[in-house]
């Protein structure tokens, strides 16, 4: 029981620490995308292209060196790469139309989507407290959308509603990739996942760039101000992609997306101190509700761990009692057999009484 509690605490602390680092990485990618949007650079697929190339080169080299056979079919990774590229495209595209705070808040739509998908495909069970926490998060999302309509200052984006729709669509695709990665990292191999995701993601991105972003790239006037956010975005994404499978294996996709909720706080700070923008008061209400939902969900997670611990303890007690009963019956049988042998030939003619029969066969 004590070891189980220590394991739960250790796993939770590692998950929270890694989740917060991933949250900072996501915030930095949002900051980079927002900076590029302010400079008029609209090339969302190109921003992610270098990340996929880095994944393919780094993890592909490790995979070639190990020379291990594939544990999952290659076309699974092709489909995953396609969904992931389009998810990144939609979310990065949203920065052209809405504020960084809205993107960060609405991106947690991934949480209920992940829960639904894990429930359907991975048979993950969620108790009432977890569902209550998710409902609170969704309520925060609704308020975030309403605040975009309510806000009189539109400096956060040219078309907030369109940006919100793009984020929600991208977040839904992120949920598909998160659940797929959780399944693959637990049943296949992390290096295989990263290398093939990078390989197919780079190919799909290159095709998409040549079709819809070729003219945009030609029109960009490259400078340090434009190159630094571009490269910074790719490096942050590479670290994020590299560490996500570790958290997925330890805590699962729902914990990943819950950890990323704190990126909202960093987004608000960036908007206030870096952009010197005023944040509509409803953003704070939305964020507070999301935090409440996170706390409720965390309590539900602890209750689930405690319930599993209690079940494990009860199973151990039942197993112990069963072993004691079996040992007692075995000793009784040995005693009865010894008595029978010592009793001489007359004992062979005696039929066992009902009480004796019950004692031997409980």
GROMACS .gro file of C-alpha atoms in nm:
model
  362
    1UNK     CA    1   0.000   0.000   0.000
    2UNK     CA    2   0.277   0.238   0.096
    3UNK     CA    3   0.482   0.151  -0.213
    4UNK     CA    4   0.178   0.214  -0.431
    5UNK     CA    5   0.127   0.559  -0.277
    6UNK     CA    6   0.497   0.643  -0.322
    7UNK     CA    7   0.477   0.530  -0.684
    8UNK     CA    8   0.167   0.744  -0.740
    9UNK     CA    9   0.338   1.051  -0.588
   10UNK     CA   10   0.654   0.997  -0.793
   11UNK     CA   11   0.462   0.942  -1.114
   12UNK     CA   12   0.247   1.247  -1.048
   13UNK     CA   13   0.544   1.474  -0.973
   14UNK     CA   14   0.732   1.358  -1.283
   15UNK     CA   15   0.420   1.403  -1.492
   16UNK     CA   16   0.352   1.751  -1.355
   17UNK     CA   17   0.712   1.865  -1.401
   18UNK     CA   18   0.739   1.731  -1.755
   19UNK     CA   19   0.393   1.864  -1.833
   20UNK     CA   20   0.489   2.215  -1.724
   21UNK     CA   21   0.801   2.208  -1.938
   22UNK     CA   22   0.588   2.101  -2.234
   23UNK     CA   23   0.348   2.382  -2.146
   24UNK     CA   24   0.632   2.636  -2.168
   25UNK     CA   25   0.734   2.493  -2.505
   26UNK     CA   26   0.379   2.529  -2.636
   27UNK     CA   27   0.369   2.885  -2.508
   28UNK     CA   28   0.694   2.962  -2.692
   29UNK     CA   29   0.553   2.819  -3.016
   30UNK     CA   30   0.244   3.036  -2.971
   31UNK     CA   31   0.461   3.340  -2.913
   32UNK     CA   32   0.665   3.263  -3.228
   33UNK     CA   33   0.354   3.210  -3.440
   34UNK     CA   34   0.200   3.532  -3.314
   35UNK     CA   35   0.519   3.725  -3.393
   36UNK     CA   36   0.528   3.587  -3.748
   37UNK     CA   37   0.159   3.675  -3.794
   38UNK     CA   38   0.233   4.031  -3.682
   39UNK     CA   39   0.503   4.053  -3.950
   40UNK     CA   40   0.254   3.940  -4.214
   41UNK     CA   41   0.415   3.596  -4.262
   42UNK     CA   42   0.140   3.344  -4.332
   43UNK     CA   43   0.313   3.009  -4.388
   44UNK     CA   44   0.185   2.768  -4.120
   45UNK     CA   45   0.294   2.448  -4.297
   46UNK     CA   46   0.642   2.586  -4.357
   47UNK     CA   47   0.679   2.660  -3.986
   48UNK     CA   48   0.628   2.292  -3.900
   49UNK     CA   49   0.834   2.155  -4.189
   50UNK     CA   50   1.174   2.193  -4.019
   51UNK     CA   51   1.040   2.018  -3.708
   52UNK     CA   52   0.945   1.710  -3.911
   53UNK     CA   53   1.283   1.713  -4.085
   54UNK     CA   54   1.462   1.722  -3.749
   55UNK     CA   55   1.251   1.434  -3.619
   56UNK     CA   56   1.320   1.226  -3.931
   57UNK     CA   57   1.696   1.292  -3.927
   58UNK     CA   58   1.761   1.251  -3.552
   59UNK     CA   59   1.532   0.958  -3.472
   60UNK     CA   60   1.565   0.806  -3.819
   61UNK     CA   61   1.942   0.780  -3.763
   62UNK     CA   62   1.883   0.605  -3.431
   63UNK     CA   63   1.633   0.370  -3.592
   64UNK     CA   64   1.874   0.281  -3.874
   65UNK     CA   65   2.151   0.218  -3.620
   66UNK     CA   66   1.930  -0.012  -3.412
   67UNK     CA   67   1.802  -0.199  -3.718
   68UNK     CA   68   1.487  -0.313  -3.547
   69UNK     CA   69   1.185  -0.436  -3.745
   70UNK     CA   70   0.875  -0.219  -3.747
   71UNK     CA   71   0.633  -0.295  -3.466
   72UNK     CA   72   0.342  -0.117  -3.638
   73UNK     CA   73   0.235  -0.093  -4.001
   74UNK     CA   74   0.396   0.192  -4.196
   75UNK     CA   75   0.063   0.324  -4.323
   76UNK     CA   76  -0.047   0.393  -3.965
   77UNK     CA   77   0.236   0.645  -3.943
   78UNK     CA   78   0.145   0.787  -4.284
   79UNK     CA   79  -0.211   0.856  -4.168
   80UNK     CA   80  -0.086   0.992  -3.836
   81UNK     CA   81   0.156   1.224  -4.018
   82UNK     CA   82  -0.124   1.358  -4.240
   83UNK     CA   83  -0.352   1.432  -3.943
   84UNK     CA   84  -0.069   1.590  -3.745
   85UNK     CA   85   0.037   1.818  -4.032
   86UNK     CA   86  -0.317   1.943  -4.081
   87UNK     CA   87  -0.367   1.993  -3.706
   88UNK     CA   88  -0.057   2.213  -3.691
   89UNK     CA   89  -0.168   2.396  -4.006
   90UNK     CA   90  -0.510   2.483  -3.865
   91UNK     CA   91  -0.386   2.599  -3.524
   92UNK     CA   92  -0.096   2.806  -3.662
   93UNK     CA   93  -0.331   2.951  -3.926
   94UNK     CA   94  -0.562   3.066  -3.647
   95UNK     CA   95  -0.301   3.316  -3.526
   96UNK     CA   96  -0.376   3.517  -3.840
   97UNK     CA   97  -0.732   3.579  -3.720
   98UNK     CA   98  -0.745   3.569  -3.339
   99UNK     CA   99  -0.534   3.643  -3.032
  100UNK     CA  100  -0.272   3.420  -2.873
  101UNK     CA  101  -0.485   3.396  -2.557
  102UNK     CA  102  -0.787   3.268  -2.749
  103UNK     CA  103  -0.573   3.008  -2.924
  104UNK     CA  104  -0.432   2.885  -2.595
  105UNK     CA  105  -0.771   2.870  -2.422
  106UNK     CA  106  -0.960   2.708  -2.708
  107UNK     CA  107  -0.683   2.457  -2.766
  108UNK     CA  108  -0.789   2.275  -2.449
  109UNK     CA  109  -1.091   2.154  -2.648
  110UNK     CA  110  -0.849   1.866  -2.707
  111UNK     CA  111  -0.923   1.739  -2.354
  112UNK     CA  112  -1.287   1.629  -2.397
  113UNK     CA  113  -1.200   1.504  -2.745
  114UNK     CA  114  -0.917   1.291  -2.604
  115UNK     CA  115  -1.142   1.153  -2.330
  116UNK     CA  116  -1.406   1.054  -2.581
  117UNK     CA  117  -1.154   0.885  -2.810
  118UNK     CA  118  -0.973   0.701  -2.527
  119UNK     CA  119  -1.309   0.584  -2.394
  120UNK     CA  120  -1.409   0.449  -2.736
  121UNK     CA  121  -1.080   0.305  -2.862
  122UNK     CA  122  -0.862   0.245  -2.553
  123UNK     CA  123  -1.143   0.145  -2.311
  124UNK     CA  124  -1.035   0.409  -2.058
  125UNK     CA  125  -1.288   0.455  -1.778
  126UNK     CA  126  -1.363   0.800  -1.632
  127UNK     CA  127  -1.538   0.853  -1.300
  128UNK     CA  128  -1.792   1.123  -1.220
  129UNK     CA  129  -1.536   1.371  -1.082
  130UNK     CA  130  -1.326   1.353  -1.398
  131UNK     CA  131  -1.631   1.417  -1.615
  132UNK     CA  132  -1.730   1.711  -1.392
  133UNK     CA  133  -1.383   1.861  -1.438
  134UNK     CA  134  -1.407   1.828  -1.814
  135UNK     CA  135  -1.752   1.991  -1.816
  136UNK     CA  136  -1.603   2.287  -1.626
  137UNK     CA  137  -1.325   2.313  -1.887
  138UNK     CA  138  -1.581   2.317  -2.167
  139UNK     CA  139  -1.774   2.591  -1.984
  140UNK     CA  140  -1.453   2.794  -1.981
  141UNK     CA  141  -1.418   2.741  -2.355
  142UNK     CA  142  -1.769   2.874  -2.417
  143UNK     CA  143  -1.691   3.187  -2.216
  144UNK     CA  144  -1.363   3.232  -2.406
  145UNK     CA  145  -1.551   3.228  -2.737
  146UNK     CA  146  -1.814   3.467  -2.602
  147UNK     CA  147  -1.541   3.702  -2.481
  148UNK     CA  148  -1.407   3.727  -2.837
  149UNK     CA  149  -1.751   3.840  -2.952
  150UNK     CA  150  -1.799   4.062  -2.649
  151UNK     CA  151  -1.463   4.238  -2.658
  152UNK     CA  152  -1.476   4.581  -2.817
  153UNK     CA  153  -1.102   4.581  -2.887
  154UNK     CA  154  -1.031   4.365  -3.193
  155UNK     CA  155  -0.655   4.420  -3.193
  156UNK     CA  156  -0.615   4.055  -3.098
  157UNK     CA  157  -0.716   3.943  -3.448
  158UNK     CA  158  -0.892   4.039  -3.769
  159UNK     CA  159  -1.161   3.771  -3.748
  160UNK     CA  160  -1.180   3.616  -3.398
  161UNK     CA  161  -1.469   3.382  -3.473
  162UNK     CA  162  -1.295   3.234  -3.775
  163UNK     CA  163  -0.979   3.194  -3.570
  164UNK     CA  164  -1.174   3.022  -3.292
  165UNK     CA  165  -1.324   2.775  -3.541
  166UNK     CA  166  -0.979   2.694  -3.682
  167UNK     CA  167  -0.841   2.631  -3.333
  168UNK     CA  168  -1.127   2.399  -3.236
  169UNK     CA  169  -1.087   2.202  -3.562
  170UNK     CA  170  -0.712   2.177  -3.508
  171UNK     CA  171  -0.759   2.078  -3.142
  172UNK     CA  172  -0.990   1.794  -3.248
  173UNK     CA  173  -0.722   1.665  -3.484
  174UNK     CA  174  -0.464   1.702  -3.205
  175UNK     CA  175  -0.683   1.473  -2.995
  176UNK     CA  176  -0.671   1.209  -3.268
  177UNK     CA  177  -0.290   1.233  -3.287
  178UNK     CA  178  -0.250   1.228  -2.906
  179UNK     CA  179  -0.460   0.914  -2.864
  180UNK     CA  180  -0.289   0.747  -3.161
  181UNK     CA  181   0.054   0.833  -3.022
  182UNK     CA  182  -0.044   0.703  -2.678
  183UNK     CA  183  -0.147   0.372  -2.835
  184UNK     CA  184   0.167   0.347  -3.050
  185UNK     CA  185   0.413   0.448  -2.778
  186UNK     CA  186   0.267   0.183  -2.545
  187UNK     CA  187   0.243  -0.090  -2.807
  188UNK     CA  188   0.520  -0.006  -3.055
  189UNK     CA  189   0.837   0.201  -3.003
  190UNK     CA  190   0.904   0.569  -2.927
  191UNK     CA  191   1.199   0.599  -3.168
  192UNK     CA  192   0.998   0.430  -3.443
  193UNK     CA  193   0.705   0.666  -3.377
  194UNK     CA  194   0.917   0.982  -3.388
  195UNK     CA  195   1.123   0.886  -3.692
  196UNK     CA  196   0.832   0.775  -3.912
  197UNK     CA  197   0.608   1.060  -3.797
  198UNK     CA  198   0.887   1.299  -3.893
  199UNK     CA  199   0.951   1.121  -4.223
  200UNK     CA  200   0.591   1.121  -4.344
  201UNK     CA  201   0.520   1.459  -4.188
  202UNK     CA  202   0.812   1.613  -4.382
  203UNK     CA  203   0.691   1.461  -4.711
  204UNK     CA  204   0.331   1.574  -4.663
  205UNK     CA  205   0.444   1.920  -4.551
  206UNK     CA  206   0.671   1.957  -4.856
  207UNK     CA  207   0.383   1.869  -5.090
  208UNK     CA  208   0.146   2.109  -4.915
  209UNK     CA  209   0.404   2.389  -4.919
  210UNK     CA  210   0.461   2.349  -5.292
  211UNK     CA  211   0.086   2.370  -5.356
  212UNK     CA  212  -0.044   2.647  -5.126
  213UNK     CA  213   0.254   2.829  -4.969
  214UNK     CA  214   0.506   2.860  -5.251
  215UNK     CA  215   0.416   3.218  -5.338
  216UNK     CA  216   0.399   3.315  -4.971
  217UNK     CA  217   0.754   3.195  -4.912
  218UNK     CA  218   0.879   3.387  -5.216
  219UNK     CA  219   0.722   3.711  -5.089
  220UNK     CA  220   0.884   3.689  -4.745
  221UNK     CA  221   1.166   3.937  -4.688
  222UNK     CA  222   1.395   3.731  -4.472
  223UNK     CA  223   1.569   3.905  -4.184
  224UNK     CA  224   1.678   3.817  -3.833
  225UNK     CA  225   1.339   3.934  -3.707
  226UNK     CA  226   1.163   3.684  -3.935
  227UNK     CA  227   1.416   3.399  -3.920
  228UNK     CA  228   1.449   3.386  -3.541
  229UNK     CA  229   1.077   3.312  -3.470
  230UNK     CA  230   1.078   3.063  -3.758
  231UNK     CA  231   1.374   2.866  -3.624
  232UNK     CA  232   1.263   2.908  -3.261
  233UNK     CA  233   0.923   2.762  -3.346
  234UNK     CA  234   1.082   2.455  -3.508
  235UNK     CA  235   1.324   2.389  -3.223
  236UNK     CA  236   1.051   2.423  -2.960
  237UNK     CA  237   0.829   2.188  -3.159
  238UNK     CA  238   1.112   1.936  -3.193
  239UNK     CA  239   1.163   1.929  -2.816
  240UNK     CA  240   0.788   1.911  -2.761
  241UNK     CA  241   0.744   1.617  -2.999
  242UNK     CA  242   1.043   1.439  -2.845
  243UNK     CA  243   0.911   1.462  -2.489
  244UNK     CA  244   0.539   1.409  -2.550
  245UNK     CA  245   0.568   1.027  -2.593
  246UNK     CA  246   0.741   1.004  -2.253
  247UNK     CA  247   0.451   1.179  -2.078
  248UNK     CA  248   0.199   0.977  -2.279
  249UNK     CA  249   0.360   0.654  -2.160
  250UNK     CA  250   0.373   0.766  -1.797
  251UNK     CA  251   0.038   0.943  -1.754
  252UNK     CA  252  -0.160   0.917  -2.079
  253UNK     CA  253  -0.299   1.167  -2.328
  254UNK     CA  254  -0.557   1.322  -2.095
  255UNK     CA  255  -0.289   1.417  -1.842
  256UNK     CA  256  -0.082   1.565  -2.125
  257UNK     CA  257  -0.357   1.799  -2.234
  258UNK     CA  258  -0.449   1.891  -1.877
  259UNK     CA  259  -0.087   1.989  -1.813
  260UNK     CA  260  -0.092   2.211  -2.120
  261UNK     CA  261  -0.379   2.412  -1.972
  262UNK     CA  262  -0.126   2.617  -1.774
  263UNK     CA  263   0.005   2.755  -2.103
  264UNK     CA  264  -0.300   2.983  -2.086
  265UNK     CA  265  -0.146   3.162  -1.790
  266UNK     CA  266   0.180   3.217  -1.976
  267UNK     CA  267  -0.016   3.334  -2.281
  268UNK     CA  268  -0.195   3.599  -2.076
  269UNK     CA  269   0.136   3.719  -1.930
  270UNK     CA  270   0.287   3.743  -2.279
  271UNK     CA  271  -0.009   3.938  -2.406
  272UNK     CA  272   0.004   4.183  -2.115
  273UNK     CA  273   0.379   4.235  -2.079
  274UNK     CA  274   0.518   4.163  -2.427
  275UNK     CA  275   0.237   4.295  -2.647
  276UNK     CA  276   0.112   4.559  -2.398
  277UNK     CA  277  -0.245   4.464  -2.481
  278UNK     CA  278  -0.547   4.482  -2.257
  279UNK     CA  279  -0.709   4.148  -2.187
  280UNK     CA  280  -1.088   4.139  -2.171
  281UNK     CA  281  -1.212   4.057  -1.820
  282UNK     CA  282  -1.401   3.753  -1.945
  283UNK     CA  283  -1.071   3.586  -2.029
  284UNK     CA  284  -0.990   3.576  -1.657
  285UNK     CA  285  -1.333   3.427  -1.581
  286UNK     CA  286  -1.277   3.164  -1.850
  287UNK     CA  287  -0.930   3.084  -1.719
  288UNK     CA  288  -1.056   3.057  -1.358
  289UNK     CA  289  -1.325   2.811  -1.464
  290UNK     CA  290  -1.069   2.605  -1.657
  291UNK     CA  291  -0.845   2.596  -1.348
  292UNK     CA  292  -1.137   2.479  -1.134
  293UNK     CA  293  -1.205   2.205  -1.386
  294UNK     CA  294  -0.839   2.102  -1.373
  295UNK     CA  295  -0.847   2.081  -0.992
  296UNK     CA  296  -1.165   1.873  -0.997
  297UNK     CA  297  -1.016   1.641  -1.255
  298UNK     CA  298  -0.696   1.601  -1.051
  299UNK     CA  299  -0.897   1.507  -0.742
  300UNK     CA  300  -1.084   1.254  -0.949
  301UNK     CA  301  -0.751   1.110  -1.064
  302UNK     CA  302  -0.634   1.076  -0.705
  303UNK     CA  303  -0.960   0.910  -0.607
  304UNK     CA  304  -0.918   0.666  -0.893
  305UNK     CA  305  -0.567   0.580  -0.780
  306UNK     CA  306  -0.694   0.533  -0.422
  307UNK     CA  307  -0.977   0.313  -0.544
  308UNK     CA  308  -0.732   0.097  -0.738
  309UNK     CA  309  -0.507   0.080  -0.433
  310UNK     CA  310  -0.800  -0.029  -0.215
  311UNK     CA  311  -0.902  -0.291  -0.471
  312UNK     CA  312  -0.545  -0.419  -0.488
  313UNK     CA  313  -0.527  -0.432  -0.107
  314UNK     CA  314  -0.858  -0.617  -0.086
  315UNK     CA  315  -0.745  -0.865  -0.353
  316UNK     CA  316  -0.423  -0.925  -0.159
  317UNK     CA  317  -0.619  -0.983   0.164
  318UNK     CA  318  -0.856  -1.225  -0.008
  319UNK     CA  319  -0.563  -1.408  -0.163
  320UNK     CA  320  -0.394  -1.430   0.178
  321UNK     CA  321  -0.711  -1.567   0.342
  322UNK     CA  322  -0.756  -1.814   0.058
  323UNK     CA  323  -0.398  -1.940   0.100
  324UNK     CA  324  -0.452  -1.980   0.476
  325UNK     CA  325  -0.775  -2.174   0.419
  326UNK     CA  326  -0.610  -2.400   0.162
  327UNK     CA  327  -0.321  -2.462   0.401
  328UNK     CA  328  -0.565  -2.543   0.683
  329UNK     CA  329  -0.758  -2.788   0.464
  330UNK     CA  330  -0.434  -2.951   0.353
  331UNK     CA  331  -0.322  -2.997   0.713
  332UNK     CA  332  -0.664  -3.140   0.808
  333UNK     CA  333  -0.648  -3.385   0.521
  334UNK     CA  334  -0.302  -3.490   0.631
  335UNK     CA  335  -0.423  -3.542   0.988
  336UNK     CA  336  -0.725  -3.743   0.876
  337UNK     CA  337  -0.511  -3.957   0.650
  338UNK     CA  338  -0.264  -4.025   0.933
  339UNK     CA  339  -0.546  -4.119   1.170
  340UNK     CA  340  -0.692  -4.353   0.911
  341UNK     CA  341  -0.365  -4.540   0.870
  342UNK     CA  342  -0.310  -4.568   1.245
  343UNK     CA  343  -0.659  -4.702   1.306
  344UNK     CA  344  -0.601  -5.046   1.155
  345UNK     CA  345  -0.824  -5.242   0.922
  346UNK     CA  346  -1.146  -5.154   1.111
  347UNK     CA  347  -1.126  -4.794   0.983
  348UNK     CA  348  -1.164  -4.915   0.626
  349UNK     CA  349  -1.511  -5.045   0.705
  350UNK     CA  350  -1.628  -4.717   0.856
  351UNK     CA  351  -1.803  -4.465   0.635
  352UNK     CA  352  -1.719  -4.100   0.703
  353UNK     CA  353  -1.984  -3.911   0.893
  354UNK     CA  354  -2.143  -3.599   0.743
  355UNK     CA  355  -1.944  -3.372   0.976
  356UNK     CA  356  -1.621  -3.541   0.874
  357UNK     CA  357  -1.713  -3.504   0.508
  358UNK     CA  358  -1.777  -3.131   0.551
  359UNK     CA  359  -1.444  -3.091   0.730
  360UNK     CA  360  -1.250  -3.254   0.448
  361UNK     CA  361  -1.450  -3.088   0.170
  362UNK     CA  362  -1.538  -2.737   0.295
   0.00000   0.00000   0.00000
